[in-house]
Short mmCIF file of C-alpha atoms in Angstrom, two decimals:
data_model
loop_
_atom_site.label_atom_id
_atom_site.label_comp_id
_atom_site.label_asym_id
_atom_site.label_seq_id
_atom_site.Cartn_x
_atom_site.Cartn_y
_atom_site.Cartn_z
CA ASP Y 1357 0.00 0.00 0.00
CA ILE Y 1358 1.01 3.60 -0.59
CA GLU Y 1359 2.08 5.37 2.59
CA MET Y 1360 1.49 9.07 3.23
CA THR Y 1361 3.79 11.12 5.43
CA GLN Y 1362 3.59 14.74 6.54
CA SER Y 1363 6.02 17.23 7.96
CA PRO Y 1364 6.28 18.87 10.33
CA VAL Y 1365 4.24 17.02 12.94
CA SER Y 1366 3.34 20.38 14.45
CA LEU Y 1367 4.22 24.01 14.06
CA SER Y 1368 3.62 27.28 15.85
CA ALA Y 1369 3.57 30.53 13.89
CA SER Y 1370 2.50 34.13 14.34
CA VAL Y 1371 -0.60 35.70 12.86
CA GLY Y 1372 0.26 36.86 9.36
CA ASP Y 1373 3.09 34.37 8.87
CA ARG Y 1374 3.43 32.16 5.81
CA VAL Y 1375 3.03 28.50 6.72
CA THR Y 1376 3.95 25.50 4.58
CA ILE Y 1377 3.07 21.87 5.24
CA THR Y 1378 4.59 19.04 3.23
CA CYS Y 1379 2.98 15.74 2.29
CA ARG Y 1380 4.80 12.89 0.61
CA ALA Y 1381 3.47 9.72 -0.98
CA SER Y 1382 5.58 6.55 -1.10
CA GLN Y 1383 4.58 6.06 -4.75
CA ASP Y 1384 3.45 8.30 -7.59
CA ILE Y 1385 -0.17 9.35 -7.03
CA ASN Y 1386 -0.27 11.87 -9.89
CA TYR Y 1387 -2.39 14.78 -8.61
CA TYR Y 1388 -4.93 12.72 -6.67
CA LEU Y 1389 -4.18 14.41 -3.37
CA ALA Y 1390 -6.63 16.16 -1.08
CA TRP Y 1391 -6.12 18.37 1.98
CA TYR Y 1392 -8.50 18.49 4.93
CA GLN Y 1393 -8.71 20.87 7.86
CA GLN Y 1394 -9.93 19.73 11.26
CA ARG Y 1395 -10.39 22.49 13.80
CA PRO Y 1396 -10.29 21.42 17.46
CA GLY Y 1397 -13.40 19.44 18.35
CA LYS Y 1398 -14.86 19.81 14.87
CA VAL Y 1399 -15.59 17.68 11.83
CA PRO Y 1400 -12.94 17.48 9.09
CA LYS Y 1401 -13.47 19.80 6.14
CA LEU Y 1402 -12.26 19.36 2.57
CA LEU Y 1403 -10.02 22.28 1.58
CA ILE Y 1404 -8.29 21.24 -1.62
CA LYS Y 1405 -8.62 18.42 -4.16
CA GLU Y 1406 -6.55 17.46 -7.19
CA ALA Y 1407 -3.54 18.80 -5.28
CA SER Y 1408 -4.32 22.44 -6.05
CA THR Y 1409 -8.07 22.99 -6.61
CA LEU Y 1410 -9.52 25.08 -3.81
CA GLN Y 1411 -13.00 24.10 -2.68
CA SER Y 1412 -15.75 26.72 -2.89
CA GLY Y 1413 -15.73 29.01 0.12
CA VAL Y 1414 -12.16 28.24 1.19
CA PRO Y 1415 -10.18 31.46 1.71
CA SER Y 1416 -7.68 32.28 -1.00
CA ARG Y 1417 -4.83 32.40 1.53
CA PHE Y 1418 -4.85 28.60 1.25
CA SER Y 1419 -3.13 27.02 -1.73
CA GLY Y 1420 -1.87 23.60 -2.72
CA SER Y 1421 0.77 22.44 -5.13
CA GLY Y 1422 2.69 19.39 -6.23
CA SER Y 1423 2.26 16.17 -8.14
CA GLY Y 1424 3.66 12.68 -8.12
CA THR Y 1425 5.04 12.11 -4.64
CA HIS Y 1426 5.63 15.60 -3.21
CA PHE Y 1427 2.90 18.04 -2.24
CA THR Y 1428 2.59 21.21 -0.20
CA LEU Y 1429 -0.19 23.13 1.51
CA THR Y 1430 0.55 26.81 2.02
CA ILE Y 1431 -1.25 29.38 4.14
CA THR Y 1432 0.04 32.76 2.97
CA SER Y 1433 -1.08 34.76 6.00
CA LEU Y 1434 -1.95 32.68 9.04
CA GLN Y 1435 -5.15 33.69 10.83
CA PRO Y 1436 -6.41 32.67 14.29
CA GLU Y 1437 -9.22 30.62 12.73
CA ASP Y 1438 -6.62 28.51 10.90
CA VAL Y 1439 -5.64 26.79 14.16
CA ALA Y 1440 -6.32 23.18 13.23
CA THR Y 1441 -4.80 19.87 12.25
CA TYR Y 1442 -4.29 19.46 8.52
CA TYR Y 1443 -4.38 16.08 6.83
CA CYS Y 1444 -3.40 15.07 3.33
CA GLN Y 1445 -5.07 12.09 1.67
CA ARG Y 1446 -4.59 10.11 -1.53
CA TYR Y 1447 -7.86 9.27 -3.27
CA LYS Y 1448 -7.48 7.84 -6.76
CA SER Y 1449 -7.90 4.26 -5.60
CA ALA Y 1450 -8.32 2.35 -2.36
CA PRO Y 1451 -6.94 2.41 0.25
CA PHE Y 1452 -7.72 6.10 0.64
CA THR Y 1453 -4.92 6.70 3.08
CA PHE Y 1454 -4.61 9.82 5.19
CA GLY Y 1455 -1.35 11.34 6.28
CA PRO Y 1456 -0.72 11.50 10.04
CA GLY Y 1457 -1.61 15.18 10.26
CA THR Y 1458 0.14 18.47 10.98
CA LYS Y 1459 -1.05 20.51 13.95
CA VAL Y 1460 -0.91 24.27 13.44
CA ASP Y 1461 -1.00 26.66 16.40
CA ILE Y 1462 -0.65 30.40 16.89
CA LYS Y 1463 2.52 31.55 18.63
CA GLN U 380 -25.25 20.48 -1.54
CA VAL U 381 -25.40 17.24 0.41
CA GLN U 382 -26.37 16.90 4.04
CA VAL U 383 -25.09 13.91 5.99
CA VAL U 384 -26.76 12.84 9.22
CA GLN U 385 -25.43 10.02 11.37
CA SER U 386 -26.97 7.92 14.13
CA GLY U 387 -26.31 8.55 17.81
CA ALA U 388 -23.57 7.67 20.28
CA GLU U 389 -22.99 4.05 21.26
CA VAL U 390 -21.52 2.27 24.27
CA LYS U 391 -20.54 -1.35 23.71
CA LYS U 392 -18.90 -4.23 25.53
CA PRO U 393 -15.70 -5.83 24.23
CA GLY U 394 -16.49 -8.68 21.85
CA SER U 395 -19.82 -7.23 20.76
CA SER U 396 -20.75 -5.48 17.52
CA VAL U 397 -21.81 -1.94 16.69
CA ASN U 398 -24.01 -0.92 13.79
CA VAL U 399 -24.04 2.74 12.82
CA SER U 400 -25.90 4.53 10.08
CA CYS U 401 -25.48 7.51 7.81
CA LYS U 402 -28.27 9.19 5.85
CA ALA U 403 -27.45 11.49 2.94
CA PHE U 404 -29.81 14.10 1.56
CA GLY U 405 -29.48 15.79 -1.82
CA GLY U 406 -28.17 14.52 -5.12
CA ILE U 407 -28.33 11.06 -6.66
CA PHE U 408 -27.75 8.52 -3.90
CA SER U 409 -26.61 5.70 -6.18
CA SER U 410 -23.72 7.79 -7.48
CA TYR U 411 -22.41 8.75 -4.05
CA ALA U 412 -19.15 7.42 -2.71
CA ILE U 413 -19.94 6.87 0.98
CA SER U 414 -16.93 6.40 3.20
CA TRP U 415 -16.38 5.56 6.84
CA VAL U 416 -13.50 7.17 8.71
CA ARG U 417 -12.64 6.72 12.36
CA GLN U 418 -10.64 8.84 14.76
CA ALA U 419 -9.45 7.44 18.07
CA PRO U 420 -9.09 9.93 20.93
CA GLY U 421 -6.21 12.30 20.21
CA GLN U 422 -5.31 10.44 17.03
CA GLY U 423 -5.52 11.03 13.29
CA LEU U 424 -8.03 10.01 10.64
CA GLU U 425 -8.21 6.37 9.58
CA TRP U 426 -10.05 5.31 6.43
CA MET U 427 -12.15 2.20 7.05
CA GLY U 428 -14.08 1.60 3.84
CA THR U 429 -16.04 3.08 0.95
CA ILE U 430 -19.15 1.98 -0.91
CA ILE U 431 -20.64 3.33 -4.13
CA PRO U 432 -24.26 2.11 -4.20
CA LEU U 433 -24.19 2.03 -8.01
CA TYR U 434 -21.44 -0.61 -7.91
CA GLY U 435 -22.45 -2.39 -4.72
CA THR U 436 -19.24 -4.03 -3.52
CA PRO U 437 -17.41 -1.90 -0.95
CA LYS U 438 -13.70 -1.28 -0.72
CA ILE U 439 -12.48 -2.11 2.78
CA ALA U 440 -9.24 -1.32 4.62
CA GLN U 441 -7.20 -4.50 4.75
CA ARG U 442 -6.71 -4.46 8.52
CA MET U 443 -10.48 -4.47 9.05
CA GLN U 444 -11.62 -6.80 6.32
CA ASP U 445 -12.43 -9.67 8.65
CA ARG U 446 -14.74 -7.72 10.96
CA ILE U 447 -16.37 -4.86 9.04
CA ARG U 448 -19.48 -4.85 6.90
CA ILE U 449 -20.62 -1.85 4.85
CA ILE U 450 -23.90 -1.71 2.96
CA ALA U 451 -26.05 0.96 1.34
CA ASP U 452 -29.83 1.06 1.04
CA GLU U 453 -30.89 3.25 -1.86
CA SER U 454 -34.58 3.15 -0.86
CA THR U 455 -33.81 4.93 2.44
CA ARG U 456 -30.71 6.85 1.26
CA THR U 457 -28.85 5.28 4.19
CA ALA U 458 -25.49 3.58 4.51
CA TYR U 459 -24.63 1.24 7.37
CA MET U 460 -21.35 0.14 8.89
CA GLU U 461 -21.12 -2.81 11.24
CA LEU U 462 -17.91 -3.43 13.16
CA SER U 463 -17.74 -6.73 15.03
CA SER U 464 -15.49 -8.31 17.67
CA LEU U 465 -15.07 -4.90 19.28
CA ARG U 466 -11.98 -4.17 21.37
CA THR U 467 -11.34 -1.31 23.76
CA ASP U 468 -8.98 0.23 21.21
CA ASP U 469 -11.90 0.53 18.78
CA THR U 470 -13.13 3.41 20.93
CA ALA U 471 -13.33 6.31 18.48
CA VAL U 472 -15.48 8.81 16.68
CA PHE U 473 -16.80 7.25 13.49
CA TYR U 474 -17.47 9.64 10.62
CA CYS U 475 -19.41 9.10 7.45
CA ALA U 476 -18.26 11.16 4.48
CA VAL U 477 -19.84 11.53 1.06
CA GLY U 478 -18.27 12.27 -2.31
CA PHE U 479 -19.22 11.62 -5.89
CA GLY U 480 -18.05 8.91 -8.22
CA SER U 481 -15.15 6.49 -8.15
CA LEU U 482 -12.36 9.09 -7.97
CA SER U 483 -13.90 10.77 -5.01
CA THR U 484 -12.70 12.97 -2.24
CA PHE U 485 -14.63 13.16 1.01
CA ASP U 486 -16.63 16.30 0.28
CA TYR U 487 -19.40 16.23 2.89
CA TRP U 488 -19.04 14.87 6.41
CA GLY U 489 -21.52 13.75 9.01
CA GLN U 490 -21.36 14.97 12.58
CA GLY U 491 -19.55 11.86 13.82
CA ILE U 492 -20.68 9.03 16.10
CA PRO U 493 -18.78 8.52 19.37
CA VAL U 494 -18.44 4.80 20.02
CA THR U 495 -17.08 3.74 23.39
CA VAL U 496 -15.98 0.16 23.95
CA SER U 497 -15.65 -0.60 27.63
CA SER U 498 -16.27 -3.47 29.99
#
């Protein structure tokens, strides 16, 4: 099975900072990579699909890039409401594996 | 827009089974990809299985294949997940998530079902 890894495990940044999270797949998954946001105590929310396609209603400060095995999620100007754990996920074919998550806090 | 509503919290004994449901409103039910995801306390998201009612046969995570059953009832727009031989480490929130088609992300999520396994 394809394994998904993320780095860092957690990060703390100031409001307005640029934040980048990396996701790697153990095999080529083309662009079939999604990002989810889970705020504390809340239900996960789809942010990005096809590695870079922002879902409707997601603020433009979020962006995704990459293909193959290396992907990034960038928040250009961190806001307090962005405090959450972010998960990547491969989805072209089963198993639809999630990465272990990256926890983002405000410094 | 799709709304996903799940059944209520469960408390179970080790060795027993739990059956949880997920009802989806809006869109064409048979074309949904309905997935089950669990999250143990303080842990990450774990994909359990996905069913597309149009195709019938679910895809199941290998580590759960011997004790999970996923079905979908188009007449009631409801999907069901049964997990058997419960262990204390099955304690988790179980989410149902809905997408569209075979190359589907998990677009719409239910509220989650807390399942506690305790003697």
